[in-house]
Coordinates of C-alpha atoms in Angstrom, one line a residue:
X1 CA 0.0 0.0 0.0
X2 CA 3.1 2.1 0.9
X3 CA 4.9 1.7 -2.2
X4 CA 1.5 2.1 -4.6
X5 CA 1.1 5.5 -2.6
X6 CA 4.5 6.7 -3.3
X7 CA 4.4 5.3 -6.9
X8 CA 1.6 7.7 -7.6
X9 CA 3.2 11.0 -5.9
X10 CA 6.4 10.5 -8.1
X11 CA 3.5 10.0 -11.1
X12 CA 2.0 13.0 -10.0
X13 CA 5.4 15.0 -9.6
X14 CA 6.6 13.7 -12.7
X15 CA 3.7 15.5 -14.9
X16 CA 3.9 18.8 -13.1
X17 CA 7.8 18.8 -14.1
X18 CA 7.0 17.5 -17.6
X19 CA 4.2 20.5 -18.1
X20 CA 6.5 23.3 -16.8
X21 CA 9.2 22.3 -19.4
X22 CA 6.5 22.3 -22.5
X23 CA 5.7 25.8 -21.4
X24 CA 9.2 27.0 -21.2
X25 CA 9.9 25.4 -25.5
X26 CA 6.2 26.8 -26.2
X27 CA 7.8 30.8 -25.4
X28 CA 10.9 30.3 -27.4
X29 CA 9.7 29.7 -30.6
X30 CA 7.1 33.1 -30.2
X31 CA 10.0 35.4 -29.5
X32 CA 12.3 33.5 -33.2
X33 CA 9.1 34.1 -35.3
X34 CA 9.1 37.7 -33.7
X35 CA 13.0 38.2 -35.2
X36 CA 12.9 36.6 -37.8
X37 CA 9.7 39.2 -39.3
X38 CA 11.3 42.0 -37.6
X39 CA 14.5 41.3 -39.9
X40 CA 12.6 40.7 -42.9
X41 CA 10.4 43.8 -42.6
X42 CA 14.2 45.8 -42.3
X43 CA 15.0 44.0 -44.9
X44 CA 11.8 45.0 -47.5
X45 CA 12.4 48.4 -46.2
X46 CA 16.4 48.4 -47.4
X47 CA 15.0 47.1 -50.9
X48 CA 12.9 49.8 -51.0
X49 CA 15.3 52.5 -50.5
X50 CA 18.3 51.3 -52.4
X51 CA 16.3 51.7 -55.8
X52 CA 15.6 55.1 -54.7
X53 CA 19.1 56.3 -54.0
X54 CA 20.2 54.2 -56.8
X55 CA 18.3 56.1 -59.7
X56 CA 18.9 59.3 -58.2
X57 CA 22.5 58.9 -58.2
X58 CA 22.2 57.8 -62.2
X59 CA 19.9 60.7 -62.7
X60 CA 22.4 63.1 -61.7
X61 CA 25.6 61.4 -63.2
X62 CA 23.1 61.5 -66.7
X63 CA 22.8 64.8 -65.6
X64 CA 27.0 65.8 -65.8
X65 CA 26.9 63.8 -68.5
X66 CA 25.2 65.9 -70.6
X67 CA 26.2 69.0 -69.5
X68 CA 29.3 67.9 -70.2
X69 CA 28.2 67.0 -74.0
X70 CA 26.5 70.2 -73.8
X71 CA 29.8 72.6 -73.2
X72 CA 31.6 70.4 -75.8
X73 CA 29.3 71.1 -78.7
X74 CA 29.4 74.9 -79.1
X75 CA 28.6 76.1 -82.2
X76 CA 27.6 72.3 -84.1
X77 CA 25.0 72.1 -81.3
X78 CA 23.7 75.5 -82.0
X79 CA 23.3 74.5 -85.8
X80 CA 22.1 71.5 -84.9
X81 CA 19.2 72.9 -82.9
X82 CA 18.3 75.2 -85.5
X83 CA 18.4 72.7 -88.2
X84 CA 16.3 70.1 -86.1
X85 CA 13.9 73.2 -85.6
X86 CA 13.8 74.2 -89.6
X87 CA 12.9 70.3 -90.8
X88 CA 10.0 70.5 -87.9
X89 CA 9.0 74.0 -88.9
X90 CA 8.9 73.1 -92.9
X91 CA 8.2 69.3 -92.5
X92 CA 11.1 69.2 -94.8
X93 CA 14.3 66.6 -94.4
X94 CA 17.6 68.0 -93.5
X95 CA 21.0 66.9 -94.5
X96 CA 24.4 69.1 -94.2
X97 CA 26.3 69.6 -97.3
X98 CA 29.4 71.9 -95.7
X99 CA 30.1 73.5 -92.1
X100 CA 32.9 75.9 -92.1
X101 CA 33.3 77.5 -88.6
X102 CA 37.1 79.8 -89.5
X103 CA 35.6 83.1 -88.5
X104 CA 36.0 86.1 -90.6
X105 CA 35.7 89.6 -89.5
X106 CA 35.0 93.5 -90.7
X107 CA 36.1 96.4 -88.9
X108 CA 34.3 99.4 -88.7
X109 CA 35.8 102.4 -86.8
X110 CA 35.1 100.7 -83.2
X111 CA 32.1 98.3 -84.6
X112 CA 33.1 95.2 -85.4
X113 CA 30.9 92.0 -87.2
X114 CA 32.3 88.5 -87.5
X115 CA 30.9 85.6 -89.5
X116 CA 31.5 83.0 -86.3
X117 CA 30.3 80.1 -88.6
X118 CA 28.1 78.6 -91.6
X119 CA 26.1 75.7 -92.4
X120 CA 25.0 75.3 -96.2
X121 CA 21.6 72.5 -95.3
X122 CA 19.8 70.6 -98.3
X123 CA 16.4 70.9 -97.2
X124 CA 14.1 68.4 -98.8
X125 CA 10.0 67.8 -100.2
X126 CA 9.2 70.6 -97.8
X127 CA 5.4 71.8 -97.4
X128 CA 4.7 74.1 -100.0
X129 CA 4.0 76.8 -98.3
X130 CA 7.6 77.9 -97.8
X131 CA 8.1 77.4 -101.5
X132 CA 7.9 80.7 -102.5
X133 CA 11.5 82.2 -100.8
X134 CA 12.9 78.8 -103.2
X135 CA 12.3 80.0 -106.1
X136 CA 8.7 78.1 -105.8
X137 CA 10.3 74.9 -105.7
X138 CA 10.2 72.9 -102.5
X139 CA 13.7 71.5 -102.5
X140 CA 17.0 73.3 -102.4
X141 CA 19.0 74.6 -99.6
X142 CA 19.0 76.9 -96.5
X143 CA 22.6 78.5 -95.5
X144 CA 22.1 79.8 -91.7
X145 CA 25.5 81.9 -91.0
X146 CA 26.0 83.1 -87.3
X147 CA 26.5 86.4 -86.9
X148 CA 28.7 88.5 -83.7
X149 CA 28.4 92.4 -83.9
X150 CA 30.7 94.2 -81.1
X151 CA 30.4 98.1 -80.3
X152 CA 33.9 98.8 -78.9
X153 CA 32.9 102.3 -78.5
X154 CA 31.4 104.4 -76.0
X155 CA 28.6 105.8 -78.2
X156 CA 25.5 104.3 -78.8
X157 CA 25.0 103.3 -82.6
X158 CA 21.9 101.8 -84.5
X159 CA 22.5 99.5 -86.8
X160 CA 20.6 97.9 -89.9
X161 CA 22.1 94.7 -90.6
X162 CA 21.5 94.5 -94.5
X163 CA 23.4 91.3 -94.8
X164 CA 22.7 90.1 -98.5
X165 CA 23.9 87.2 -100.2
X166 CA 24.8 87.2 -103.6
X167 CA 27.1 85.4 -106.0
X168 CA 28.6 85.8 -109.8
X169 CA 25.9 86.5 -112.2
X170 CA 22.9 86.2 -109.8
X171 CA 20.3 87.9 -110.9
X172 CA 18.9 88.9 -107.1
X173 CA 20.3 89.7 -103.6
X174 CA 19.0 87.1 -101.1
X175 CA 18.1 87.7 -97.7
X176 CA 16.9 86.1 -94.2
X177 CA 14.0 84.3 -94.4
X178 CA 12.1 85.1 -91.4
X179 CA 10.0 81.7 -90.5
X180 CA 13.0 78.9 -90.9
X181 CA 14.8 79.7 -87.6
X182 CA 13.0 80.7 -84.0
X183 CA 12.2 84.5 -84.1
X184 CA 14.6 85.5 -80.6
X185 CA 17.4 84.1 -83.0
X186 CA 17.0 86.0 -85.8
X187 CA 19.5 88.8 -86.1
X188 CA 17.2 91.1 -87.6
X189 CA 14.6 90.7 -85.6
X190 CA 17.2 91.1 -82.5
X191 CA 18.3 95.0 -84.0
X192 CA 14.8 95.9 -85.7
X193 CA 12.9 98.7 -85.9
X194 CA 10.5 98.3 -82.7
X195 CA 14.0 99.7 -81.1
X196 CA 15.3 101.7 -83.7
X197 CA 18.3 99.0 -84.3
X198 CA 19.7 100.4 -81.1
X199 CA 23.4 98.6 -80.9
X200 CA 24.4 100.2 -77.3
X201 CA 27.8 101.4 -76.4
X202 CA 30.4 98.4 -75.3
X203 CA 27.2 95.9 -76.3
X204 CA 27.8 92.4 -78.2
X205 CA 25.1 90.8 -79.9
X206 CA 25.1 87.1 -81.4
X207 CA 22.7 86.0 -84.1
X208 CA 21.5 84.4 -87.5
X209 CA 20.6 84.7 -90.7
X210 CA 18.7 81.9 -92.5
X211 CA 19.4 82.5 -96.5
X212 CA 16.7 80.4 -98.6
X213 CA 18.4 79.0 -101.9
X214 CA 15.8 77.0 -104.2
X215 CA 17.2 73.7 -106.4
X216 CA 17.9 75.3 -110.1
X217 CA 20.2 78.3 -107.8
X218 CA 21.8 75.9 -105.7
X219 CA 23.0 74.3 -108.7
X220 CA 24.4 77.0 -110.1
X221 CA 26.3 78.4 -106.8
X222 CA 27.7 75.0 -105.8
X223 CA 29.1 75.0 -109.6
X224 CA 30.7 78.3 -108.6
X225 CA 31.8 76.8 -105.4
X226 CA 31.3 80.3 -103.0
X227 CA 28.8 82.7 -102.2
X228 CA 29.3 86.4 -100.9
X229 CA 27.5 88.2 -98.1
X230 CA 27.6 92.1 -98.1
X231 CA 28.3 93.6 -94.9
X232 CA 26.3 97.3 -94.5
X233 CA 27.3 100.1 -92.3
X234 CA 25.9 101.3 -88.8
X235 CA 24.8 104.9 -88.1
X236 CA 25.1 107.9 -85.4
X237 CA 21.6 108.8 -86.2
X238 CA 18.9 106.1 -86.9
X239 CA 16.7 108.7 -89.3
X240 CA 20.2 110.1 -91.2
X241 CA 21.9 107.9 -93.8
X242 CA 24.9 110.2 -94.0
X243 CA 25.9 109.4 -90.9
X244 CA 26.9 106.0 -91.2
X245 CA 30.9 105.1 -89.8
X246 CA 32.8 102.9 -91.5
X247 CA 33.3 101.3 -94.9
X248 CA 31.1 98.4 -95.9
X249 CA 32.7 94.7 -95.9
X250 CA 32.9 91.5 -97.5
X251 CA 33.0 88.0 -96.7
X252 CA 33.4 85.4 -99.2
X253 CA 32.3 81.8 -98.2
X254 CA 33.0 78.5 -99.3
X255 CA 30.9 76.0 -99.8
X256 CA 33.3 72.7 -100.3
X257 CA 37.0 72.1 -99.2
X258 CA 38.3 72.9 -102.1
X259 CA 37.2 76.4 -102.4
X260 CA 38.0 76.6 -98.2
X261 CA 41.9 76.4 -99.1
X262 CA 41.8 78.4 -102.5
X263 CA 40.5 81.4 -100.3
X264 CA 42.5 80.8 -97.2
X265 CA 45.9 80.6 -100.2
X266 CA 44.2 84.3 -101.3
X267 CA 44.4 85.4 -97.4
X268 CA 47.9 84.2 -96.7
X269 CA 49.0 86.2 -99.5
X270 CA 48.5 89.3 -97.5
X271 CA 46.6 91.5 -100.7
X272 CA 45.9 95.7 -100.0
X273 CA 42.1 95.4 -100.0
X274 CA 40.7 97.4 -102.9
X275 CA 37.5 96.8 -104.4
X276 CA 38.7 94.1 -106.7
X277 CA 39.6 92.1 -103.3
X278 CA 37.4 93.6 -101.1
X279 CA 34.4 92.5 -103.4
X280 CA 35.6 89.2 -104.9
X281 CA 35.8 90.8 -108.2
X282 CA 38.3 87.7 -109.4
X283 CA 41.5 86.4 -108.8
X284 CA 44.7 88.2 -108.2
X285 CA 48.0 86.2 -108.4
X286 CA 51.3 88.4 -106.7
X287 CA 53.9 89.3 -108.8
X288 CA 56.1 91.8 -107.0
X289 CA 54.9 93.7 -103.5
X290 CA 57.6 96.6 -101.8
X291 CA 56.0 96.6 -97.9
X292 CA 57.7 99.0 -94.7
X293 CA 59.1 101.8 -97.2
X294 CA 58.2 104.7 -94.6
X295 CA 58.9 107.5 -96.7
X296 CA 56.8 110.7 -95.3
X297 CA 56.3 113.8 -97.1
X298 CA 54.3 116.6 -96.0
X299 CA 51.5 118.1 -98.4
X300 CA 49.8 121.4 -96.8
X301 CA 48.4 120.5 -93.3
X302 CA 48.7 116.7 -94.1
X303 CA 51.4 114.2 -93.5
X304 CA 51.4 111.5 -95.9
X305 CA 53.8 108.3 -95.7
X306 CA 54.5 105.5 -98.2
X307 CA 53.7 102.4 -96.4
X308 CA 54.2 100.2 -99.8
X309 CA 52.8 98.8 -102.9
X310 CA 51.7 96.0 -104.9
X311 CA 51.8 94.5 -108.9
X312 CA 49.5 92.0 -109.0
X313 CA 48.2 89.8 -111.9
X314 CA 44.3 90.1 -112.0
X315 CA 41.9 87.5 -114.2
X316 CA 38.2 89.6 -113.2
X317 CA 35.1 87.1 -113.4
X318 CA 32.8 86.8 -115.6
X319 CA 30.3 88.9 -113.6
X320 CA 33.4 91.7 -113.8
X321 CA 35.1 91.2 -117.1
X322 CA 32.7 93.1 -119.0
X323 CA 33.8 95.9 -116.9
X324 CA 37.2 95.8 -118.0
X325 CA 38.7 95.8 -122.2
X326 CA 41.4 92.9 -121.4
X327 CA 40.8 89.5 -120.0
X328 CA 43.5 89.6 -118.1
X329 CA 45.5 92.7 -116.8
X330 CA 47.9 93.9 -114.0
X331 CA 47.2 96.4 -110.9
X332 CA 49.3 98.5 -109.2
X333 CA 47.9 98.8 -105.8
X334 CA 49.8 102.0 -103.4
X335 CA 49.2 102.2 -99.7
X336 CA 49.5 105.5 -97.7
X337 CA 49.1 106.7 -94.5
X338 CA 47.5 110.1 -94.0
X339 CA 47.7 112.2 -91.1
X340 CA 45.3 115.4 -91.4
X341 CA 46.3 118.2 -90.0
X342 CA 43.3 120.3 -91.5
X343 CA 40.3 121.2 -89.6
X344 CA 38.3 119.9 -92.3
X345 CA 38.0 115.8 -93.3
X346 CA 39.2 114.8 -96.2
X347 CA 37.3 113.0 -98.9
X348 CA 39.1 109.4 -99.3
X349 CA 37.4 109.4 -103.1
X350 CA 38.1 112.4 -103.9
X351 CA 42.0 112.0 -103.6
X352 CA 43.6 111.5 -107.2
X353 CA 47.1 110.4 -108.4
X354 CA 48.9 110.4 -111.6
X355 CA 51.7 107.5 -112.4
X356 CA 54.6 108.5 -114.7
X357 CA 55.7 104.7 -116.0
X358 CA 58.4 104.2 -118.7
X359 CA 60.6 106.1 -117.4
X360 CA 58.5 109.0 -117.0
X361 CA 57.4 108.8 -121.4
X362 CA 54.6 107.7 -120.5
X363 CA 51.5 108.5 -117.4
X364 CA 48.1 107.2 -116.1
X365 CA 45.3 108.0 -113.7
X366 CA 44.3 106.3 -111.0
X367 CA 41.1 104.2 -111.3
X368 CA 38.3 105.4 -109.2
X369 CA 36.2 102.4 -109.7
X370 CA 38.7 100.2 -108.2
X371 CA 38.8 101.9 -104.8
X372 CA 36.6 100.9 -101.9
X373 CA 35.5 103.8 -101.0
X374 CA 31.7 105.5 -100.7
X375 CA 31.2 109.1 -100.1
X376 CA 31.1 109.1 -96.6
X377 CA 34.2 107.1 -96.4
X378 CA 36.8 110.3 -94.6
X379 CA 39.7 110.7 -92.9
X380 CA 38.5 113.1 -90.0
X381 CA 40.4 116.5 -89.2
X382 CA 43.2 115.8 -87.0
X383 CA 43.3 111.9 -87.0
X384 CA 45.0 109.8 -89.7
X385 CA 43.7 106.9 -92.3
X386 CA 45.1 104.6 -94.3
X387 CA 44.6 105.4 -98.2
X388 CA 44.6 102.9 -101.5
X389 CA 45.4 104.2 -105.0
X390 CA 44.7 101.5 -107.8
X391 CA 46.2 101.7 -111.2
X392 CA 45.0 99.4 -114.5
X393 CA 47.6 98.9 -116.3
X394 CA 48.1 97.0 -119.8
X395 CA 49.9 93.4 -119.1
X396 CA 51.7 93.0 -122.3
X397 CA 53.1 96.2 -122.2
X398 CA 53.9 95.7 -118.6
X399 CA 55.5 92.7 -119.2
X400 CA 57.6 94.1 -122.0
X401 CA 58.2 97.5 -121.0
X402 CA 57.4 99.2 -117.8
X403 CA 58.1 96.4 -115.3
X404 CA 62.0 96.7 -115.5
X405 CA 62.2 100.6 -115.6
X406 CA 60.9 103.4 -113.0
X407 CA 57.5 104.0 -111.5
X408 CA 56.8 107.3 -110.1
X409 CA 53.7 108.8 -108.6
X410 CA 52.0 111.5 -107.6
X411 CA 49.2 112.3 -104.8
X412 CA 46.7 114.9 -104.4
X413 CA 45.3 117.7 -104.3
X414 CA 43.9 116.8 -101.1
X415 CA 39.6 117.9 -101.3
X416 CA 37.0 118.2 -98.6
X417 CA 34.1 116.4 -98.3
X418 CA 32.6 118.8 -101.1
X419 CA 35.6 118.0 -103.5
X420 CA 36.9 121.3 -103.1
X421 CA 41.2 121.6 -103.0
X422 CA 42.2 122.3 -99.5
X423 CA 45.7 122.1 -100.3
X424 CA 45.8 124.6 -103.3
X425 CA 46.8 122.6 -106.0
X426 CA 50.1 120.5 -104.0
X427 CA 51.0 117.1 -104.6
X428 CA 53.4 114.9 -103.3
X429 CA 56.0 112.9 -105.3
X430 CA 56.7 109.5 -104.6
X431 CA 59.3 107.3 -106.6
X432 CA 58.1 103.4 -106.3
X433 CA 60.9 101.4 -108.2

């Protein structure tokens, strides 16, 4: 009875311990499943984030990127903008035929324009409402040539920028075309009337023409292989043509490689610009240049010095050569320095010379139509200028005669801006070879 008794106590104690230790596993396994969801749920959170941080950090390196593509492109990205923007505006397609991007530029007392850049673009079955500036044809070409005018001086200036294009034997000048390139761009829209083509003192201004150049002309210029682009004159007073400063320019552009290194061989050659190289009127070809002579004389109230002179062989186009009796003829081109001492401005075209050739047996006159002058073109009372004489002379006898023996000149009167002699009927003498 004893040991049945104590049988069923250690039974008895047996359970309680056997329960206490079941509760004890149960609480572990409630405090894992806790962990194990808290980790995960850090875990989901992380996954979220590092996407986040992840695409900003390639948004902003896409970002430097293109900056960086955007600082590198310069004037091809500008071009490239416009001409995207022409083939959405015409509905045309757009291919480049010739970039050139050597800057030219055209000094005018303290105003000063450079061509920065040009892009000749075949434009293509564009709608036909732009045909019209083509020639009404709806292929052809668009040249867009950027444009930089600087006023140095501390005056304001206005400033109508007549920039026409024209080329050997073209019948018309062409122009911008006002709806193939975004209006703010447009250099005549930029100086324009609606502010009386204001061009403040010390401002610079950048913009573009767009020229518009149908099939049967583009043809015939890229047969020529240039075009030229007349640069006008800015004025002291927007509502007084006489008072423009300056002398107008030229810029002859290329429009294939070829052509590019013909005109930069004419530029290296250092010619005086007169009118036949100021306006493109042919080609020159050296044949003997004097530079740095320095001889000074002094002609009334005026200093004048013999800076040098140039014999060049000159073939005038066919736009030119009925202009002139010989296909081909020589021209003496004399450069002077004037210092005026009057208190009156002299007349640049109004200045005359004689040359004495052969030995004195024989005598021309300088050839007004070959100067670059306009009316307005002066040297003002007390400053100085720089003056061209131009003389046609006859190649064969050149060649067989006068080349070898002397070549004397002689300058003035000098003449206001009325043509009247200010220097009562002096000249200065100048022996050349």
């Amino acid at each position: 009875m004893k040991k049945r008794l104590l049988l069923l106590v250690v039974m008895f104690l047996t359970a309680i311990i056997i329960a206490a230790c079941g509760n004890e596993d149960e609480g572990e396994p409630e405090e894992t499943v806790d962990a194990a969801e808290e980790e995960e749920a850090t875990t989901e959170e992380e996954k979220v984030e590092e996407p986040e941080e992840e695409a900003e950090e390639a948004e902003e390196a896409e970002e430097e990127v293109d900056a960086e593509e955007t600082s590198a492109s310069g004037n091809d990205g500008d071009f490239a903008d416009l001409i995207t923007y022409m083939e959405d505006e015409t509905e045309g397609t757009a291919a480049v035929l010739y970039e050139n991007n050597e800057a030219q530029t055209h000094e005018m007392e303290g105003v000063t324009v450079s061509l920065d850049g040009y892009s000749l673009v075949e434009l293509l079955d564009f709608h036909r409402d732009y045909s019209i500036p083509f020639d009404d044809q709806n292929n052809g070409a668009v040249l867009i040539a950027q444009y930089t005018i600087e006023n140095t001086t501390d005056e304001d200036l206005h400033y109508m920028t007549t920039y026409d294009l024209s080329y050997v034997n073209s019948e018309k000048f062409l122009t911008n075309h006002r709806y193939l390139l975004p209006e703010e761009n447009q250099l005549p829209n930029i100086l324009s009337p609606s502010n009386d083509y204001l061009l403040e003192a010390g401002e610079e201004i950048v913009g573009y023409y767009s020229y518009a150049i149908g099939e049967d002309r583009l043809a015939e210029i890229l047969d020529l292989g240039s075009v030229d682009i007349a640069i006008s004159t800015p004025q002291t007073d927007p509502d007084d043509f006489a008072s423009t400063i300056g002398s107008e320019g030229r810029f002859t552009l290329p429009l294939d490689a070829e052509n590019a290194e013909k005109e930069a061989d004419k530029a290296s050659q250092g010619f005086y610009e007169d009118k036949v190289t100021a306006d493109n009127m042919g080609d020159k070809e050296m044949l003997e240049e004097e530079q740095d002579i320095g001889e000074s004389q002094e002609l009334g109230d005026v200093g004048i010095t013999l800076v040098g002179y140039q014999f060049t062989n000159f073939v005038p186009n066919a736009e030119e050569a009925p202009r002139f009796q010989e296909d081909e003829v020589v021209l003496l081109t004399v450069k002077f320095d004037i210092e005026n001492g009057y208190d009156e401005d002299l007349a640049k075209n109004s200045i005359s010379s004689t040359l004495h050739v052969n030995d004195g047996k024989q005598w021309t006159l300088n050839e007004g139509m070959l100067l670059p002058y306009t009316n307005s073109d002066t040297i003002p009372s007390g400053d100085s200028g720089e003056l061209l004489q131009v003389f046609l002379l006859d190649q064969e006898q050149y060649e067989a005669i006068w080349k070898d023996k002397s070549f004397e000149m002689e300058l003035g009167p000098m003449r206001n801006e009325d043509g009247e002699d200010i220097s009562k009927g002096e000249k200065a003498e100048f022996k050349l070879k």
